[in-house]
Amino acid sequence: DQQVKQNSPSLSVQEGRISILNCDYTNSMFDYFLWYKKYPAEGPTFLISISSIKDKNEDGRFTVFLNKSAKHLSLHIVPSQPGDSAVYFCAASAQGGSEKLVFGKGTKLTVNP
Amino acid sequence: DADVTQTPRNRITKTGKRIMLECSQTKGHDRMYWYRQDPGLGLRLIYYSFDVKDINKGEISDGYSVSRQAQAKFSLSLESAIPNQTALYFCATSDSGTRFTGELFFGEGSRLTVL
């Protein structure tokens, strides 16, 4: 049973527009949520995170929103740039356990010039 | 130079062969991990180690073994490779010095093909 779900395998947006990547989770014990970005032939890199005590965290063009009641989080990228084209993984952790980090399947974002 | 280095980057082998993937890191982190990525399945944890004397199984450890030779080195072995172990393997590290916030530092990956 998937605990972290990214239901959209791919997303395509125009440069300058907003990209919204979604993630749902089922485990109510998750208390920390992260997004990783992965370019081809490279390892994933940490992008942004949010604690369950917050509902929003912003870092430059990237904002993550958390809706605990819906067990849903989203990553907003504004404005989108061609260099943002990558696979984005949502991940969740329970009680600070690094070994308990659970990843979604990923969403491939393509930003068209 | 990369902080987390994996060798080899690509390997093709045959069923039944023994394969070792190596990982070394210069970040000074004490925690190291091996993950596997399959198309459409995300990243799954194979083994992890919190220090040289600590080895733990992850979600999908069957068919794999690991060795933590030093704080900076963590190797993954497939004793007898089988085709369904064809995947992209990632080594990662994290620091236990502060409360874990989820940030793992990944190597560039080792693509293994078992024929």
mmCIF file of C-alpha atoms in Angstrom:
data_model
loop_
_atom_site.group_PDB
_atom_site.id
_atom_site.type_symbol
_atom_site.label_atom_id
_atom_site.label_comp_id
_atom_site.label_asym_id
_atom_site.label_seq_id
_atom_site.Cartn_x
_atom_site.Cartn_y
_atom_site.Cartn_z
ATOM 1 C CA ASP A 1 0.000 0.000 0.000
ATOM 2 C CA GLN A 2 1.451 3.308 -1.082
ATOM 3 C CA GLN A 3 1.772 5.717 1.800
ATOM 4 C CA VAL A 4 2.890 8.620 -0.393
ATOM 5 C CA LYS A 5 1.130 9.073 -3.689
ATOM 6 C CA GLN A 6 1.935 11.279 -6.623
ATOM 7 C CA ASN A 7 -0.920 10.571 -8.971
ATOM 8 C CA SER A 8 0.317 12.621 -11.903
ATOM 9 C CA PRO A 9 3.267 10.944 -13.633
ATOM 10 C CA SER A 10 3.890 14.029 -15.732
ATOM 11 C CA LEU A 11 3.063 17.714 -16.007
ATOM 12 C CA SER A 12 3.762 20.177 -18.783
ATOM 13 C CA VAL A 13 3.609 23.967 -18.354
ATOM 14 C CA GLN A 14 4.689 27.055 -20.220
ATOM 15 C CA GLU A 15 7.645 29.101 -19.111
ATOM 16 C CA GLY A 16 6.576 31.875 -16.795
ATOM 17 C CA ARG A 17 3.408 30.146 -15.647
ATOM 18 C CA ILE A 18 2.784 28.387 -12.348
ATOM 19 C CA SER A 19 3.612 24.711 -11.896
ATOM 20 C CA ILE A 20 1.634 22.850 -9.245
ATOM 21 C CA LEU A 21 2.773 19.379 -8.236
ATOM 22 C CA ASN A 22 0.551 17.392 -5.917
ATOM 23 C CA CYS A 23 1.148 14.709 -3.339
ATOM 24 C CA ASP A 24 -1.207 12.761 -1.081
ATOM 25 C CA TYR A 25 -0.337 10.647 1.927
ATOM 26 C CA THR A 26 -2.151 8.111 4.021
ATOM 27 C CA ASN A 27 -0.069 7.765 7.187
ATOM 28 C CA SER A 28 -1.220 10.228 9.839
ATOM 29 C CA MET A 29 2.079 9.718 11.715
ATOM 30 C CA PHE A 30 4.012 11.605 9.054
ATOM 31 C CA ASP A 31 5.206 14.865 10.540
ATOM 32 C CA TYR A 32 7.763 16.109 8.028
ATOM 33 C CA PHE A 33 7.378 16.442 4.311
ATOM 34 C CA LEU A 34 9.959 17.105 1.642
ATOM 35 C CA TRP A 35 10.348 17.623 -2.058
ATOM 36 C CA TYR A 36 13.358 16.407 -3.990
ATOM 37 C CA LYS A 37 14.266 17.279 -7.550
ATOM 38 C CA LYS A 38 16.068 14.918 -9.884
ATOM 39 C CA TYR A 39 17.702 15.687 -13.209
ATOM 40 C CA PRO A 40 18.606 12.869 -15.636
ATOM 41 C CA ALA A 41 21.880 11.120 -14.799
ATOM 42 C CA GLU A 42 22.060 12.840 -11.412
ATOM 43 C CA GLY A 43 21.012 11.928 -7.905
ATOM 44 C CA PRO A 44 17.989 13.564 -6.277
ATOM 45 C CA THR A 45 18.642 16.859 -4.528
ATOM 46 C CA PHE A 46 16.690 18.319 -1.655
ATOM 47 C CA LEU A 47 14.452 21.203 -2.662
ATOM 48 C CA ILE A 48 12.160 22.276 0.154
ATOM 49 C CA SER A 49 10.484 20.852 3.219
ATOM 50 C CA ILE A 50 7.674 21.557 5.658
ATOM 51 C CA SER A 51 6.912 20.482 9.173
ATOM 52 C CA SER A 52 3.436 19.336 10.103
ATOM 53 C CA ILE A 53 3.113 22.286 12.483
ATOM 54 C CA LYS A 54 3.080 24.644 9.504
ATOM 55 C CA ASP A 55 0.815 24.925 6.505
ATOM 56 C CA LYS A 56 3.136 26.831 4.199
ATOM 57 C CA ASN A 57 6.844 27.188 3.565
ATOM 58 C CA GLU A 58 8.352 29.426 0.949
ATOM 59 C CA ASP A 59 11.817 29.540 -0.588
ATOM 60 C CA GLY A 60 12.206 31.874 -3.503
ATOM 61 C CA ARG A 61 10.106 30.621 -6.398
ATOM 62 C CA PHE A 62 9.173 27.459 -4.533
ATOM 63 C CA THR A 63 6.325 27.186 -2.033
ATOM 64 C CA VAL A 64 5.043 24.063 -0.372
ATOM 65 C CA PHE A 65 1.539 23.943 1.076
ATOM 66 C CA LEU A 66 0.358 21.359 3.562
ATOM 67 C CA ASN A 67 -3.280 20.495 4.207
ATOM 68 C CA LYS A 68 -3.221 18.050 7.102
ATOM 69 C CA SER A 69 -6.933 17.443 7.206
ATOM 70 C CA ALA A 70 -6.872 16.362 3.565
ATOM 71 C CA LYS A 71 -3.483 14.659 3.925
ATOM 72 C CA HIS A 72 -2.353 16.594 0.907
ATOM 73 C CA LEU A 73 0.626 18.711 0.016
ATOM 74 C CA SER A 74 1.530 20.625 -3.060
ATOM 75 C CA LEU A 75 4.592 22.297 -4.506
ATOM 76 C CA HIS A 76 4.108 25.560 -6.366
ATOM 77 C CA ILE A 77 6.784 26.913 -8.680
ATOM 78 C CA VAL A 78 6.274 30.510 -9.763
ATOM 79 C CA PRO A 79 7.358 31.510 -12.314
ATOM 80 C CA SER A 80 8.347 28.231 -13.939
ATOM 81 C CA GLN A 81 11.587 28.146 -15.875
ATOM 82 C CA PRO A 82 12.930 25.623 -18.401
ATOM 83 C CA GLY A 83 15.652 24.697 -15.912
ATOM 84 C CA ASP A 84 12.935 23.458 -13.562
ATOM 85 C CA SER A 85 12.267 20.558 -15.937
ATOM 86 C CA ALA A 86 13.023 17.495 -13.821
ATOM 87 C CA VAL A 87 11.387 14.692 -11.881
ATOM 88 C CA TYR A 88 10.022 15.828 -8.526
ATOM 89 C CA PHE A 89 9.697 13.381 -5.657
ATOM 90 C CA CYS A 90 7.493 13.975 -2.680
ATOM 91 C CA ALA A 91 8.694 12.304 0.529
ATOM 92 C CA ALA A 92 7.452 12.013 4.082
ATOM 93 C CA SER A 93 8.996 11.097 7.395
ATOM 94 C CA ALA A 94 7.535 10.025 10.721
ATOM 95 C CA GLN A 95 8.987 11.161 14.034
ATOM 96 C CA GLY A 96 12.274 12.351 12.629
ATOM 97 C CA GLY A 97 13.373 8.976 11.399
ATOM 98 C CA SER A 98 15.732 9.313 8.461
ATOM 99 C CA GLU A 99 15.400 5.601 7.825
ATOM 100 C CA LYS A 100 11.639 6.022 7.694
ATOM 101 C CA LEU A 101 11.621 8.427 4.772
ATOM 102 C CA VAL A 102 8.981 7.283 2.287
ATOM 103 C CA PHE A 103 9.097 8.504 -1.299
ATOM 104 C CA GLY A 104 6.379 8.942 -3.876
ATOM 105 C CA LYS A 105 6.821 7.685 -7.420
ATOM 106 C CA GLY A 106 7.665 11.099 -8.799
ATOM 107 C CA THR A 107 6.182 13.582 -11.261
ATOM 108 C CA LYS A 108 8.079 14.574 -14.374
ATOM 109 C CA LEU A 109 7.765 18.314 -14.931
ATOM 110 C CA THR A 110 8.455 19.776 -18.355
ATOM 111 C CA VAL A 111 8.621 23.542 -18.689
ATOM 112 C CA ASN A 112 8.340 24.612 -22.291
ATOM 113 C CA PRO A 113 10.056 27.808 -23.492
ATOM 114 C CA ASP B 1 34.408 16.550 -7.068
ATOM 115 C CA ALA B 2 31.115 15.095 -5.889
ATOM 116 C CA ASP B 3 30.592 14.838 -2.138
ATOM 117 C CA VAL B 4 29.002 11.396 -2.536
ATOM 118 C CA THR B 5 30.708 9.226 -5.135
ATOM 119 C CA GLN B 6 29.403 5.964 -6.491
ATOM 120 C CA THR B 7 31.325 3.405 -8.530
ATOM 121 C CA PRO B 8 30.712 2.011 -11.031
ATOM 122 C CA ARG B 9 28.256 4.389 -12.686
ATOM 123 C CA ASN B 10 27.123 1.765 -15.112
ATOM 124 C CA ARG B 11 27.469 -1.994 -15.026
ATOM 125 C CA ILE B 12 26.114 -4.812 -17.134
ATOM 126 C CA THR B 13 26.411 -8.291 -15.700
ATOM 127 C CA LYS B 14 24.955 -11.751 -16.052
ATOM 128 C CA THR B 15 22.600 -13.703 -13.864
ATOM 129 C CA GLY B 16 24.397 -15.407 -10.985
ATOM 130 C CA LYS B 17 27.383 -13.070 -10.867
ATOM 131 C CA ARG B 18 28.468 -11.283 -7.730
ATOM 132 C CA ILE B 19 28.377 -7.523 -7.977
ATOM 133 C CA MET B 20 29.575 -4.824 -5.620
ATOM 134 C CA LEU B 21 28.559 -1.181 -5.789
ATOM 135 C CA GLU B 22 30.724 1.172 -3.825
ATOM 136 C CA CYS B 23 29.974 4.506 -2.206
ATOM 137 C CA SER B 24 32.327 6.967 -0.605
ATOM 138 C CA GLN B 25 31.571 10.372 0.862
ATOM 139 C CA THR B 26 33.522 13.422 1.902
ATOM 140 C CA LYS B 27 30.697 15.160 3.754
ATOM 141 C CA GLY B 28 31.720 13.748 7.125
ATOM 142 C CA HIS B 29 28.231 12.362 7.690
ATOM 143 C CA ASP B 30 27.770 9.343 9.904
ATOM 144 C CA ARG B 31 24.595 8.021 8.320
ATOM 145 C CA MET B 32 24.640 6.254 4.960
ATOM 146 C CA TYR B 33 21.921 4.611 2.896
ATOM 147 C CA TRP B 34 21.400 2.527 -0.222
ATOM 148 C CA TYR B 35 18.265 3.117 -2.263
ATOM 149 C CA ARG B 36 16.928 1.509 -5.377
ATOM 150 C CA GLN B 37 14.883 3.294 -8.042
ATOM 151 C CA ASP B 38 12.735 1.449 -10.517
ATOM 152 C CA PRO B 39 10.671 3.134 -13.222
ATOM 153 C CA GLY B 40 7.339 4.186 -11.767
ATOM 154 C CA LEU B 41 8.218 3.011 -8.258
ATOM 155 C CA GLY B 42 10.093 5.886 -6.708
ATOM 156 C CA LEU B 43 12.958 5.291 -4.301
ATOM 157 C CA ARG B 44 12.992 2.339 -1.918
ATOM 158 C CA LEU B 45 15.412 1.812 0.951
ATOM 159 C CA ILE B 46 17.585 -1.309 0.787
ATOM 160 C CA TYR B 47 19.947 -0.905 3.774
ATOM 161 C CA TYR B 48 21.098 1.863 6.062
ATOM 162 C CA SER B 49 23.889 2.398 8.533
ATOM 163 C CA PHE B 50 24.048 4.955 11.329
ATOM 164 C CA ASP B 51 27.708 4.315 12.089
ATOM 165 C CA VAL B 52 30.473 1.844 11.280
ATOM 166 C CA LYS B 53 29.151 -0.799 13.681
ATOM 167 C CA ASP B 54 25.508 -0.313 12.806
ATOM 168 C CA ILE B 55 23.826 -2.012 9.818
ATOM 169 C CA ASN B 56 20.076 -2.196 9.345
ATOM 170 C CA LYS B 57 17.745 -3.678 6.773
ATOM 171 C CA GLY B 58 15.444 -1.419 4.849
ATOM 172 C CA GLU B 59 12.241 -2.101 2.989
ATOM 173 C CA ILE B 60 13.734 -4.362 0.303
ATOM 174 C CA SER B 61 16.910 -5.996 1.650
ATOM 175 C CA ASP B 62 16.381 -9.527 0.318
ATOM 176 C CA GLY B 63 19.106 -10.485 -2.152
ATOM 177 C CA TYR B 64 21.426 -7.712 -0.982
ATOM 178 C CA SER B 65 24.137 -7.297 1.629
ATOM 179 C CA VAL B 66 26.174 -4.298 2.716
ATOM 180 C CA SER B 67 29.454 -3.478 4.361
ATOM 181 C CA ARG B 68 30.419 -0.291 6.161
ATOM 182 C CA GLN B 69 34.185 -0.363 5.873
ATOM 183 C CA ALA B 70 34.712 3.076 7.353
ATOM 184 C CA GLN B 71 32.654 6.098 8.201
ATOM 185 C CA ALA B 72 33.104 7.330 4.649
ATOM 186 C CA LYS B 73 32.547 4.057 2.788
ATOM 187 C CA PHE B 74 29.423 1.956 2.367
ATOM 188 C CA SER B 75 29.235 -0.810 -0.224
ATOM 189 C CA LEU B 76 26.291 -2.789 -1.534
ATOM 190 C CA SER B 77 26.681 -6.364 -2.761
ATOM 191 C CA LEU B 78 24.489 -8.590 -4.834
ATOM 192 C CA GLU B 79 25.778 -12.081 -4.069
ATOM 193 C CA SER B 80 24.058 -13.709 -7.031
ATOM 194 C CA ALA B 81 22.503 -11.138 -9.327
ATOM 195 C CA ILE B 82 19.128 -11.774 -10.925
ATOM 196 C CA PRO B 83 17.371 -9.838 -13.711
ATOM 197 C CA ASN B 84 14.798 -8.209 -11.430
ATOM 198 C CA GLN B 85 17.667 -6.469 -9.650
ATOM 199 C CA THR B 86 18.144 -4.393 -12.781
ATOM 200 C CA ALA B 87 17.644 -0.866 -11.493
ATOM 201 C CA LEU B 88 19.239 2.465 -10.675
ATOM 202 C CA TYR B 89 20.950 2.400 -7.283
ATOM 203 C CA PHE B 90 21.616 5.451 -5.159
ATOM 204 C CA CYS B 91 23.822 5.918 -2.155
ATOM 205 C CA ALA B 92 22.891 8.732 0.215
ATOM 206 C CA THR B 93 24.165 10.304 3.413
ATOM 207 C CA SER B 94 22.767 12.385 6.219
ATOM 208 C CA ASP B 95 24.056 13.998 9.374
ATOM 209 C CA SER B 96 22.829 12.914 12.769
ATOM 210 C CA GLY B 97 24.339 15.939 14.462
ATOM 211 C CA THR B 98 21.039 17.778 14.347
ATOM 212 C CA ARG B 99 17.497 16.522 14.378
ATOM 213 C CA PHE B 100 16.894 14.855 11.066
ATOM 214 C CA THR B 101 14.967 17.119 8.752
ATOM 215 C CA GLY B 102 14.800 14.796 5.817
ATOM 216 C CA GLU B 103 17.688 16.134 3.850
ATOM 217 C CA LEU B 104 19.608 13.310 2.277
ATOM 218 C CA PHE B 105 22.598 13.890 0.037
ATOM 219 C CA PHE B 106 22.596 11.513 -2.895
ATOM 220 C CA GLY B 107 25.291 10.205 -5.163
ATOM 221 C CA GLU B 108 24.845 10.302 -8.909
ATOM 222 C CA GLY B 109 23.603 6.745 -9.101
ATOM 223 C CA SER B 110 24.823 3.382 -10.379
ATOM 224 C CA ARG B 111 22.849 1.853 -13.218
ATOM 225 C CA LEU B 112 22.941 -1.938 -13.000
ATOM 226 C CA THR B 113 21.679 -4.238 -15.722
ATOM 227 C CA VAL B 114 21.454 -7.965 -15.057
ATOM 228 C CA LEU B 115 21.035 -10.078 -18.179
#
